[in-house]
Short mmCIF file of C-alpha atoms and ligand atoms in Angstrom, two decimals:
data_model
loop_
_atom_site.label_atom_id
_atom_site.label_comp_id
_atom_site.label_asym_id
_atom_site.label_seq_id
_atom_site.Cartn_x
_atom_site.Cartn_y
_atom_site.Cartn_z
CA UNK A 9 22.65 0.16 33.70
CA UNK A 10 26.19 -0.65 34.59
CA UNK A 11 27.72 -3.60 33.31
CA UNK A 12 31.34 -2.74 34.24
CA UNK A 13 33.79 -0.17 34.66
CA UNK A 14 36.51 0.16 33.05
CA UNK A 15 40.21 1.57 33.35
CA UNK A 16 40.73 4.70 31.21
CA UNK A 17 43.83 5.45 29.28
CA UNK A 18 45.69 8.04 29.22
CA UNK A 19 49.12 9.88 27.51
CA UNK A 20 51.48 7.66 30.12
CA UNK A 21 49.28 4.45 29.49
CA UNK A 22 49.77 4.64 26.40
CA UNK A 23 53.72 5.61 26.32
CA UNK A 24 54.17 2.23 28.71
CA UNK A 25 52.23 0.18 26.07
CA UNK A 26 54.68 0.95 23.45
CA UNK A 27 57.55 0.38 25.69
CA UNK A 28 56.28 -2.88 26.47
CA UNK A 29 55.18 -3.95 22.06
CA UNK A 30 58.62 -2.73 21.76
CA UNK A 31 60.29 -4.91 24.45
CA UNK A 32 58.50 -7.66 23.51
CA UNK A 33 59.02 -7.51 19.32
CA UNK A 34 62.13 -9.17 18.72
CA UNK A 35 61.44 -11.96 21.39
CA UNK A 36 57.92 -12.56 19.76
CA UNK A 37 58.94 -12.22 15.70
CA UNK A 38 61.85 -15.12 16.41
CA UNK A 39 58.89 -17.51 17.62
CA UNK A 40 58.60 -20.44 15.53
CA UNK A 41 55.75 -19.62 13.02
CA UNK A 42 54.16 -22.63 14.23
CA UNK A 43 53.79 -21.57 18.42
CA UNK A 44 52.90 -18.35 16.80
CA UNK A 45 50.08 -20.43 15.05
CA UNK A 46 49.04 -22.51 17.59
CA UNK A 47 48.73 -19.70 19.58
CA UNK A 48 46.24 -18.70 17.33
CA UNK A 49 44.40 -21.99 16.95
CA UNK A 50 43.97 -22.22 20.70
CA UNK A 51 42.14 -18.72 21.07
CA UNK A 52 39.86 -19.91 17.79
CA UNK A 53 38.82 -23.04 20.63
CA UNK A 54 38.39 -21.00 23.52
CA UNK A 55 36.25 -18.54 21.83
CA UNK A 56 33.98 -21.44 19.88
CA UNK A 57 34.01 -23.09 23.71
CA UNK A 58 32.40 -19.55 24.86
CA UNK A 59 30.61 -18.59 21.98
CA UNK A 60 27.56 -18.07 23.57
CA UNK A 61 29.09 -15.64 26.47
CA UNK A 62 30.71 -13.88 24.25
CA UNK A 63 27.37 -13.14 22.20
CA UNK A 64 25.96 -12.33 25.37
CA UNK A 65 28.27 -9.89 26.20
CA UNK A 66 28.23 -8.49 22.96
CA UNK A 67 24.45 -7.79 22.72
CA UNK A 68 24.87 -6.24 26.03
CA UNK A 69 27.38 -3.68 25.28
CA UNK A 70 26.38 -2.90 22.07
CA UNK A 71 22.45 -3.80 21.52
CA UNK A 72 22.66 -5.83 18.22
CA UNK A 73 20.50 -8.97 18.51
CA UNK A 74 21.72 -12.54 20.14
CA UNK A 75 21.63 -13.87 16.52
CA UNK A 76 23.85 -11.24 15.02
CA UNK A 77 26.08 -11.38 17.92
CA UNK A 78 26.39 -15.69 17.53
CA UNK A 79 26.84 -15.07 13.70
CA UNK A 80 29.81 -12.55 15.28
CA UNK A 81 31.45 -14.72 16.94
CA UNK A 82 31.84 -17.72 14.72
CA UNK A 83 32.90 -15.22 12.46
CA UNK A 84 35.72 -13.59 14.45
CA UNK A 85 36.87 -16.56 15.54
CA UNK A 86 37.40 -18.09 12.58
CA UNK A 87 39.90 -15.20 11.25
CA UNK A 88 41.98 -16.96 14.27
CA UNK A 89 41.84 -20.35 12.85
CA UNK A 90 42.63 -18.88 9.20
CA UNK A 91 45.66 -17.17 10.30
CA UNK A 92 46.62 -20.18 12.64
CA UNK A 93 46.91 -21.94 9.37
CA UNK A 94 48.92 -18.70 7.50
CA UNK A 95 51.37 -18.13 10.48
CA UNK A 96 53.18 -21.47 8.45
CA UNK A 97 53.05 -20.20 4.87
CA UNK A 98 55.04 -16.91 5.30
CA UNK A 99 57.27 -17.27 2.34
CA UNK A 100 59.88 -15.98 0.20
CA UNK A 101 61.62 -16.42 -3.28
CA UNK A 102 65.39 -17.40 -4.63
CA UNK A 103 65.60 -15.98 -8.41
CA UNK A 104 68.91 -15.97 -10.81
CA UNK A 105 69.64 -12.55 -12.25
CA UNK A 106 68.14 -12.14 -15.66
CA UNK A 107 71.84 -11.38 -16.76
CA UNK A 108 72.89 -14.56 -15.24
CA UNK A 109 76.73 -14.82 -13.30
CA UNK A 110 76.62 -15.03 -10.13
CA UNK A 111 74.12 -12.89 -8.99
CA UNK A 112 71.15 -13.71 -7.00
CA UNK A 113 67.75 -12.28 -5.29
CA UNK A 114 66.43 -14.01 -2.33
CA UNK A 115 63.88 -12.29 -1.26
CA UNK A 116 62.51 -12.95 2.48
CA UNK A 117 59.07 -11.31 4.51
CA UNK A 118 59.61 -10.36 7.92
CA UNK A 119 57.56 -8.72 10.85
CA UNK A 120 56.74 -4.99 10.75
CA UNK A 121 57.35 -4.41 14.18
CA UNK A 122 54.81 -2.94 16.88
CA UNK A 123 51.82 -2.02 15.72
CA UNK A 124 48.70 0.13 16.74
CA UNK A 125 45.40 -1.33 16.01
CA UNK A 126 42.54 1.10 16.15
CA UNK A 127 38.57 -0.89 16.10
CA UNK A 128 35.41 0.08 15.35
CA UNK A 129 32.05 -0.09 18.08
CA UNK A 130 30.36 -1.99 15.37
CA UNK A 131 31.89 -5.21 15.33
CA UNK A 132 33.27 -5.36 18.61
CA UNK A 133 34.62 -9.00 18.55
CA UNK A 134 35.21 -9.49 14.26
CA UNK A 135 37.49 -6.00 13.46
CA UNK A 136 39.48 -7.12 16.74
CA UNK A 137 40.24 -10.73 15.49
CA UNK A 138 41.15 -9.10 11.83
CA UNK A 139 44.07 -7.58 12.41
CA UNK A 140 45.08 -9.66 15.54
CA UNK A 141 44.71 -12.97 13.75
CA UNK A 142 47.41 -11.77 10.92
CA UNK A 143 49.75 -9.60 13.06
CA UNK A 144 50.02 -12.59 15.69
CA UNK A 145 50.73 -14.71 12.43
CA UNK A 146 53.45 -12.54 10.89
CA UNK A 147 55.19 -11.60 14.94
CA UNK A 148 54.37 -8.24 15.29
CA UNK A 149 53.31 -7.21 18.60
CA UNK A 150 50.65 -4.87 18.85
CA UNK A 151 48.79 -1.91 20.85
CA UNK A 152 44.91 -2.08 20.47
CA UNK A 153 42.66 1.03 20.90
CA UNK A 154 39.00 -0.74 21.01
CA UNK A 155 35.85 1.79 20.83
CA UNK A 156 34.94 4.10 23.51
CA UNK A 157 31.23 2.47 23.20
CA UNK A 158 31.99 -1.26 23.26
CA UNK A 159 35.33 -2.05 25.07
CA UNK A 160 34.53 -4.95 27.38
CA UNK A 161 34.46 -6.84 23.93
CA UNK A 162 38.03 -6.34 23.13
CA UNK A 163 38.73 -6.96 27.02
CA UNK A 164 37.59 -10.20 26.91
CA UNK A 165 39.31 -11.05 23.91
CA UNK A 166 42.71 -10.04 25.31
CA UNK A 167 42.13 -12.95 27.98
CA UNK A 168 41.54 -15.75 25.86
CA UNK A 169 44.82 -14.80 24.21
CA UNK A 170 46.50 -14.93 27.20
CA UNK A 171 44.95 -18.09 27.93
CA UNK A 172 45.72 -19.33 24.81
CA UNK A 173 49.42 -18.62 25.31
CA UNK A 174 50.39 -15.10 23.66
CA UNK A 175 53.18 -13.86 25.75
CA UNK A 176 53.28 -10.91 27.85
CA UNK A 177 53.85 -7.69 26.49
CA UNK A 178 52.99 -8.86 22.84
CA UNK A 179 49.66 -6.95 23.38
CA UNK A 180 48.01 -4.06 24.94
CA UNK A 181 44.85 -3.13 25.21
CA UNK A 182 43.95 0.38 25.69
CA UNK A 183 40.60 1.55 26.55
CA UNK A 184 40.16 5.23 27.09
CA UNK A 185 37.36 8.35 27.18
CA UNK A 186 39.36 9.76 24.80
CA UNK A 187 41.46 8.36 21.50
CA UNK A 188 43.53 11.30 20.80
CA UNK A 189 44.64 11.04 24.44
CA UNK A 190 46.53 7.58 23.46
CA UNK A 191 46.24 7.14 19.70
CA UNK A 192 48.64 10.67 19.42
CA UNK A 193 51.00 9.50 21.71
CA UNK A 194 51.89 5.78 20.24
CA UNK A 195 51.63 7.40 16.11
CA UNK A 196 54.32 9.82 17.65
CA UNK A 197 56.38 7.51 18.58
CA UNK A 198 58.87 6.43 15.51
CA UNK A 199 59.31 2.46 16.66
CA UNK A 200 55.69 1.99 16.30
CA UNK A 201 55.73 1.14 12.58
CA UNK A 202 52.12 0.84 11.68
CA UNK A 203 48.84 1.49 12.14
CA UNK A 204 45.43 -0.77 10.79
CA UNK A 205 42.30 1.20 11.56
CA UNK A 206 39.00 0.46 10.90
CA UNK A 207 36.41 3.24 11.26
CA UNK A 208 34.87 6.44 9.07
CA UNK A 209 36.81 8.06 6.27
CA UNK A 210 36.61 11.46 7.99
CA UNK A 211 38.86 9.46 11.01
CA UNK A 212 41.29 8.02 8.47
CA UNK A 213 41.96 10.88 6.81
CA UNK A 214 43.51 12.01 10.23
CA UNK A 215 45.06 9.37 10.97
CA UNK A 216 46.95 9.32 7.65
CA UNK A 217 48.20 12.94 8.52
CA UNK A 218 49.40 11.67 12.07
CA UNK A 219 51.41 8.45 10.54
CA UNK A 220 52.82 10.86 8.08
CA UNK A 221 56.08 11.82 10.28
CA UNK A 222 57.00 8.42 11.04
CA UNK A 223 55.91 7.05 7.74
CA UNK A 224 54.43 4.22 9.41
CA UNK A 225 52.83 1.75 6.86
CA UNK A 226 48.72 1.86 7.30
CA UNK A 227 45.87 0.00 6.81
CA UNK A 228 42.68 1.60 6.53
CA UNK A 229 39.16 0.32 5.94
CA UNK A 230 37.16 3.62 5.93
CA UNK A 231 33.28 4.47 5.19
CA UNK A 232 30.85 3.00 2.36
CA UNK A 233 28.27 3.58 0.64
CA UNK A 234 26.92 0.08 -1.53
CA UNK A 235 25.32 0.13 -4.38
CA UNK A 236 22.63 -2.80 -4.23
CA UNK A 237 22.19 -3.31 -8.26
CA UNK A 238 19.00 -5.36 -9.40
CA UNK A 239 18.73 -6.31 -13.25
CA UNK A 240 15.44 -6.96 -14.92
CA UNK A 241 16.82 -10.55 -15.37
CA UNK A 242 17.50 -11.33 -11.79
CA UNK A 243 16.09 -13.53 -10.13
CA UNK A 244 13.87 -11.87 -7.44
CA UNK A 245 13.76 -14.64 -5.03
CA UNK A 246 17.39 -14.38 -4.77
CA UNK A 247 17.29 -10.77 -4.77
CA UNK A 248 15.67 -9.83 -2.24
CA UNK A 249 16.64 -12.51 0.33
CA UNK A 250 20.31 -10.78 -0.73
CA UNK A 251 18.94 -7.44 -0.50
CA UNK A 252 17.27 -8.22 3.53
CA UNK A 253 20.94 -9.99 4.34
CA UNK A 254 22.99 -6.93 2.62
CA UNK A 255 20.89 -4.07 4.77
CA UNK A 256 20.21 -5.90 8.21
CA UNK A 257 22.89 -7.50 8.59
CA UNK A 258 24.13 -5.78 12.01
CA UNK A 259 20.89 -3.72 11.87
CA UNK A 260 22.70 -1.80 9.03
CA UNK A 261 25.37 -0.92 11.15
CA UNK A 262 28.34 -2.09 8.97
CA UNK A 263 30.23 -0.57 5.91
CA UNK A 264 29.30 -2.84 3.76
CA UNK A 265 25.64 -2.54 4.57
CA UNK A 266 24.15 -1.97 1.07
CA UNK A 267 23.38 1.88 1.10
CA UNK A 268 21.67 2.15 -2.38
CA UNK A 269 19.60 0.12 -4.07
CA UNK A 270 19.37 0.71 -7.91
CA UNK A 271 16.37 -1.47 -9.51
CA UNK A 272 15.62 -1.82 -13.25
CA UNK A 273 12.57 0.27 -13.66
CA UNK A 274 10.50 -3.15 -15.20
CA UNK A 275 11.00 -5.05 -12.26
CA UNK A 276 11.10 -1.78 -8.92
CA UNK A 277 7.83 -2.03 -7.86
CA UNK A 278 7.45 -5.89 -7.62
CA UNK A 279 10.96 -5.88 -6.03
CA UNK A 280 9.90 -2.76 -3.44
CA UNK A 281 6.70 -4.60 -2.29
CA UNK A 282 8.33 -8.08 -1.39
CA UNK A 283 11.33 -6.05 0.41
CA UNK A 284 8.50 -4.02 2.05
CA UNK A 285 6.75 -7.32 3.02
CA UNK A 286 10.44 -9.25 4.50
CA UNK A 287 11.53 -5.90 6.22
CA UNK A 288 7.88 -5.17 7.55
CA UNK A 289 8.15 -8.99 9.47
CA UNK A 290 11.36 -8.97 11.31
CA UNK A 291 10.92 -8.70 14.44
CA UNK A 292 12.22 -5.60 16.46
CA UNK A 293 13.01 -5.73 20.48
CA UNK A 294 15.77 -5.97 23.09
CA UNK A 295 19.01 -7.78 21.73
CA UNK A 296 18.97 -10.32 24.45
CA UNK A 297 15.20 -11.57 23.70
CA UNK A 298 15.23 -15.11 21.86
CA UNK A 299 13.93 -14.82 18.13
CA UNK A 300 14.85 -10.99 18.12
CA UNK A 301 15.89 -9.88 14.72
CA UNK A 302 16.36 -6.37 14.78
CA UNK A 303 18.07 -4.96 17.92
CA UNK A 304 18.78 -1.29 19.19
CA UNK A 305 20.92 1.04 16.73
CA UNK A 306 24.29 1.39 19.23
CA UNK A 307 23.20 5.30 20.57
CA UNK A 308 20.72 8.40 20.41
CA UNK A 309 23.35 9.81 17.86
CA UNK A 310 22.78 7.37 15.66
CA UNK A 311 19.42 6.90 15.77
CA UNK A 312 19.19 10.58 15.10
CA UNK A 313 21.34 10.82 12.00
CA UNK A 314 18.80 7.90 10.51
CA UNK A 315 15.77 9.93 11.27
CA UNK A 316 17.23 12.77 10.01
CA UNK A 317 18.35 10.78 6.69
CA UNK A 318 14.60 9.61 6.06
CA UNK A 319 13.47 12.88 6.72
CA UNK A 320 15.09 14.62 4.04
CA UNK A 321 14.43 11.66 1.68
CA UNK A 322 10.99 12.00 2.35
CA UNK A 323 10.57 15.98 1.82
CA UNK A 324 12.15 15.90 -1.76
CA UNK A 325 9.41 13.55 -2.14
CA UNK A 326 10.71 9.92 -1.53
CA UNK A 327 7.73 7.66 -0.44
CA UNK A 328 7.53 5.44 3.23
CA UNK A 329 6.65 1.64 2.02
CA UNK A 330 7.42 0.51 5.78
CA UNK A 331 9.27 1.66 8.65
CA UNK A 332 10.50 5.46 8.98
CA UNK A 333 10.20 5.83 12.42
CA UNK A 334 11.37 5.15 15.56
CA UNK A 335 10.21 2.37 17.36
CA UNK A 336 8.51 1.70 20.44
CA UNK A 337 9.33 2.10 24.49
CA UNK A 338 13.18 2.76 25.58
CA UNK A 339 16.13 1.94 23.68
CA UNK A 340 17.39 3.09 20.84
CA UNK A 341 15.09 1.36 17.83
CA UNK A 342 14.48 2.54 14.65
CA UNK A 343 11.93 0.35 12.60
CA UNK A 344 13.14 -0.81 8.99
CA UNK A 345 12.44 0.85 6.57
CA UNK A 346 11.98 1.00 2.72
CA UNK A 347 12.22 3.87 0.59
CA UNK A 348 10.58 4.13 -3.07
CA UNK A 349 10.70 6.27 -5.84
CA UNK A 350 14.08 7.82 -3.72
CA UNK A 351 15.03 11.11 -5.72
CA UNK A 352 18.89 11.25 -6.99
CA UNK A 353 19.39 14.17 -4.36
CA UNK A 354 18.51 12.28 -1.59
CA UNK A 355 21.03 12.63 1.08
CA UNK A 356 20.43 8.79 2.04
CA UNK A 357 21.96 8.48 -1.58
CA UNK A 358 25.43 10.32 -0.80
CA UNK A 359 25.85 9.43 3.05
CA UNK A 360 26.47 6.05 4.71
CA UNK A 361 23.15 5.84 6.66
CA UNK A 362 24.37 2.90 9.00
CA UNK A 363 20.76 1.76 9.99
CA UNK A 364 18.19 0.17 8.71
CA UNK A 365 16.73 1.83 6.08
CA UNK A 366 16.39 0.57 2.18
CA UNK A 367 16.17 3.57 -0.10
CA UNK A 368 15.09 2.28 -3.37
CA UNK A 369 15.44 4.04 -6.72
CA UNK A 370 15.21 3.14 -10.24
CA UNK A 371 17.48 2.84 -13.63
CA UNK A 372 16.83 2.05 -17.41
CA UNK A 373 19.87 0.34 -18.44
CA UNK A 374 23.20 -1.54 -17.92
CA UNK A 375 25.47 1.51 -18.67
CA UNK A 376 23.13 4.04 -16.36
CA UNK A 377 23.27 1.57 -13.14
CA UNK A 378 27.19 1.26 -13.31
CA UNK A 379 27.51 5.24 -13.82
CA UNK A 380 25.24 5.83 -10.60
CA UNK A 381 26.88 3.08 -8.50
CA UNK A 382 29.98 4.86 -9.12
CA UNK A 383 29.12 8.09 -8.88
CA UNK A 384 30.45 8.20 -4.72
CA UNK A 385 33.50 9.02 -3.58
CA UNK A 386 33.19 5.38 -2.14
CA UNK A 387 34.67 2.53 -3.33
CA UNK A 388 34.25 -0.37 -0.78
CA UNK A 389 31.60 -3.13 -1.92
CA UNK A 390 28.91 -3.26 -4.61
CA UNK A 391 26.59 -6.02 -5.30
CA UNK A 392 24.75 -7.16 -8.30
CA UNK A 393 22.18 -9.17 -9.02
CA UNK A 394 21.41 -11.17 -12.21
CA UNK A 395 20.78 -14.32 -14.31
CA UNK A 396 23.23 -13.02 -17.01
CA UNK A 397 26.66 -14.67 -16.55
CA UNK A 398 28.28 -12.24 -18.91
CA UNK A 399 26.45 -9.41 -17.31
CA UNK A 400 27.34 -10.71 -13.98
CA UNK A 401 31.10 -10.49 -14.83
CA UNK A 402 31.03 -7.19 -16.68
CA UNK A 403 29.19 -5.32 -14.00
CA UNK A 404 31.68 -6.97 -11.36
CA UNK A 405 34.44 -5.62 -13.38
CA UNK A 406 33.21 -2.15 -13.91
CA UNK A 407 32.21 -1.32 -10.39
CA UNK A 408 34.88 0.66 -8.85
CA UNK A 409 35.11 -1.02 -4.96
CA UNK A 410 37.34 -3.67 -3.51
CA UNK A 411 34.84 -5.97 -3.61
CA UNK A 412 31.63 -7.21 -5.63
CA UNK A 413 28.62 -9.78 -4.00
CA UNK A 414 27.40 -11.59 -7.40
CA UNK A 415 23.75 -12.51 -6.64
CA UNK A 416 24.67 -12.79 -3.00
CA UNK A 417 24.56 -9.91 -0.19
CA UNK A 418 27.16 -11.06 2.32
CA UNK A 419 30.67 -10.88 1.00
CA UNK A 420 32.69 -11.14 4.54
CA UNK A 421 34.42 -14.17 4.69
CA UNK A 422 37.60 -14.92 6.52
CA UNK A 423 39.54 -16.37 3.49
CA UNK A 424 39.03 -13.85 1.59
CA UNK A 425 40.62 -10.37 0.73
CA UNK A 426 38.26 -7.65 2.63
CA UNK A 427 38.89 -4.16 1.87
CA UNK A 428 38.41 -0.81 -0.45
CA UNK A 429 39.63 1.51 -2.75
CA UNK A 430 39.13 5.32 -3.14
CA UNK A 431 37.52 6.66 0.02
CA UNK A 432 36.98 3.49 1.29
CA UNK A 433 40.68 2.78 1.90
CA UNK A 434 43.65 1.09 1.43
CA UNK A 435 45.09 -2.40 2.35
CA UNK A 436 43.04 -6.21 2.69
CA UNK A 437 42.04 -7.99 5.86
CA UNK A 438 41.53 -11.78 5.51
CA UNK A 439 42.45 -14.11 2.87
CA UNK A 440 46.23 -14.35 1.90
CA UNK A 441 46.75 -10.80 1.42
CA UNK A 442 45.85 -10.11 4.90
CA UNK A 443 49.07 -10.88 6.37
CA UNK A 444 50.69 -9.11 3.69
CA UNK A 445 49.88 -5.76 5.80
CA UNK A 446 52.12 -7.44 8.87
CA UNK A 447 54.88 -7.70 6.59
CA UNK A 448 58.00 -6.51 4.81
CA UNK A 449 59.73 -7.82 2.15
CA UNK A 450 63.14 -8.10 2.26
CA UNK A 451 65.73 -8.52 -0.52
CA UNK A 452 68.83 -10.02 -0.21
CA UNK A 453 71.42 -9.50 -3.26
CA UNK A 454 73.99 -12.26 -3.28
CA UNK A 455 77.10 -12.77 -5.09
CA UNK A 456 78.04 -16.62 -5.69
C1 SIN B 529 32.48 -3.27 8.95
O1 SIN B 529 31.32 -2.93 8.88
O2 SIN B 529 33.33 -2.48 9.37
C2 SIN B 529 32.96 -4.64 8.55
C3 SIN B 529 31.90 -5.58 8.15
C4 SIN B 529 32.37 -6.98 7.85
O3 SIN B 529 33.51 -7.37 8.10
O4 SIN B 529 31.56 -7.72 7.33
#
């Protein structure tokens, strides 16, 4: 079914767009921090006012269910009220040279300049408001690519801001068939000076190649692959209510959807059968249905690269506690699914299986789970569960990823730093850092 049609980019779209961030930048970065910010808080009201059409619309384009579409919204909006309230705490520093005189730093932040924001199908709304929120904060103005599968989204978006008062010209959006077509032309162009991009690792790593003649600073928060870690003294209860929230959240769709889950062998198969049981009982149909828990996966492709996940698990001799198949009638439903006794070679183990499937396999100690939660070239979010507050810390410290749930599976959170290292990526949305990607420091070296 049609719900709209949509203009489609192309090279000389995308060439006026940057004439236009470009026109608009010095304008827009000389706005008083606070318009900038109020700016901000105004689109954070609109969207709360419409919360519900936006979920609606949301669900529609992209199948996820009405709840995880609400919990969507409340959660992209608020990355406009937190950087409504940054937008006035952009500040700087005034130092005496260590060899004393006369000499003095003062050291100042100030707006990148046009940007190109690239966002992901599966958080249409929340990967939009991300970089937005921060680069409307800091004055850049800014060119947004949204997905080819979920633009209207993004479109919508775009309104409120006007409606809330962003300027013409400050941004763009640019939906098109085809991302090279417009991505190529703005990275080529040497007064765009940076690009945030949220998507898979085998994207970035292109995208790092085309920003490398212009040296424009990036952002990029690239594929997972969690490691759900469950110690003998954790408390189960709290485990797997984390472990349900940290794999179907978004029907699995997310990078931080927990990818592996590594039990202590004493406590696997009483920790398997209670996932089995909460996975087993949410409820599967169209998005837009009331009480709906688990909605379409976004395409066939998708659903095909989970099948074909649980396959292989399954020949090298992994064994189906619930789920591993599709589900009923049209749409694109896969039913969720736990894993047990999931071999090592596993694919599911190596690749980010963005669906809803739980492969569960076991460890015998502390030292072992940390070793095979880091053994990925991922490093984006781990989570552990435990009693032990040393243990809690220690594992925390040791996992190599940007970030660490602690007996908790839902680590996304406005005011706080989001973001990887090794494959994963480079740079932090939300929090206080989040601006930081928005901005440059600049040093001025004075003479009394
Ligand atoms: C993502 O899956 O790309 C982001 C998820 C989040 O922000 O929680």
């Amino acid at each position: 079914r049609t719900l709209r049609t949509v203009a489609d980019a192309r090279g000389a779209d995308a060439e006026a767009a940057v004439s236009s961030a470009v026109a608009a930048q010095d304008a827009w970065a000389d706005t008083p921090p606070r318009q900038r910010g109020e700016i901000l808080r105004r689109a954070w009201e609109l969207m709360t006012e419409r919360a519900d059409d936006l979920a609606l619309l949301m669900t529609l384009e992209m199948g996820k269910s009405l709840t995880e579409s609400r919990a969507e919204v409340t959660y992209a909006a608020e990355f406009f009220r937190w950087f409504s309230e940054e937008a006035v705490r952009i500040d700087g520093r005034y130092a005496r040279n260590p060899a004393g005189g006369g000499g003095r730093a003062l050291v100042t932040r100030q707006a990148v300049g046009p940007c190109l924001l690239i966002t992901p199908w599966n958080f249409p709304l929340a990967m939009g408001t991300r970089k937005i929120g921060p680069a409307v904060a800091a004055g850049c103005t800014m060119i947004v690519k949204p997905p080819q599968l979920t633009p209207l989204s993004m479109l919508n978006l775009a309104a409120i801001l006007a409606e809330a008062g962003l300027p013409d010209g400050v941004l763009t959006v640019l939906p098109s068939t085809s991302a090279s077509r417009v991505v190529g032309p703005v990275l080529a162009d040497r007064r765009v000076r940076k690009l945030s991009f949220t998507g898979s690792t085998e994207v970035g790593r292109t995208l790092v190649e085309q920003c490398a003649p212009n040296l424009q600073r990036m952002s990029m928060e690239l594929g997972g692959n969690a490691a759900f870690l469950v110690f003998d003294d954790a408390d189960l209860d709290v485990a797997v209510r984390g472990a349900v929230t940290a794999k179907m959240r978004n029907n699995g769709e997310s990078c931080v959807a927990a990818n592996r889950f590594l039990v202590h062998r004493s406590v696997a198969d009483e920790f398997t059968e209670r996932l089995t049981e909460e996975m087993a009982a949410l409820r599967m149909g169209h998005g837009t249905e009331e009480g709906v828990a688990v909605g379409p996966l976004v395409n066939a492709g998708q659903r095909d690269t989970v099948s074909e996940l649980v396959n292989d698990a399954r020949k090298r001799g992994a064994r189906v506690s619930t789920g591993g198949e599709n589900g009923p009638g049209d749409g694109y439903f896969y039913h969720p699914t736990v894993l047990a006794d999931v071999p090592h070679d596993a694919r599911i183990l190596h690749e980010e299986v963005f669906g809803p499937v739980a492969p569960v396999t076991t460890f015998d100690d502390e030292a072992d789970a940390v070793a095979r939660a880091n053994d990925t070239e991922f490093g984006l979010v781990g989570y552990v569960f435990t009693t032990g507050f040393s243990r809690a810390l220690r594992v925390g410290e040791a996992l190599r990823t940007g970030m660490v749930g602690v007996n908790t599976g839902l680590v996304s959170n406005p005011a706080a730093p989001f973001g990887g290292v090794k494959a994963s990526g480079f740079g932090r949305e939300g929090g206080h850092e989040g601006i930081d990607e928005y901005l440059d420091t600049k040093y001025l070296a004075l003479s009394l």
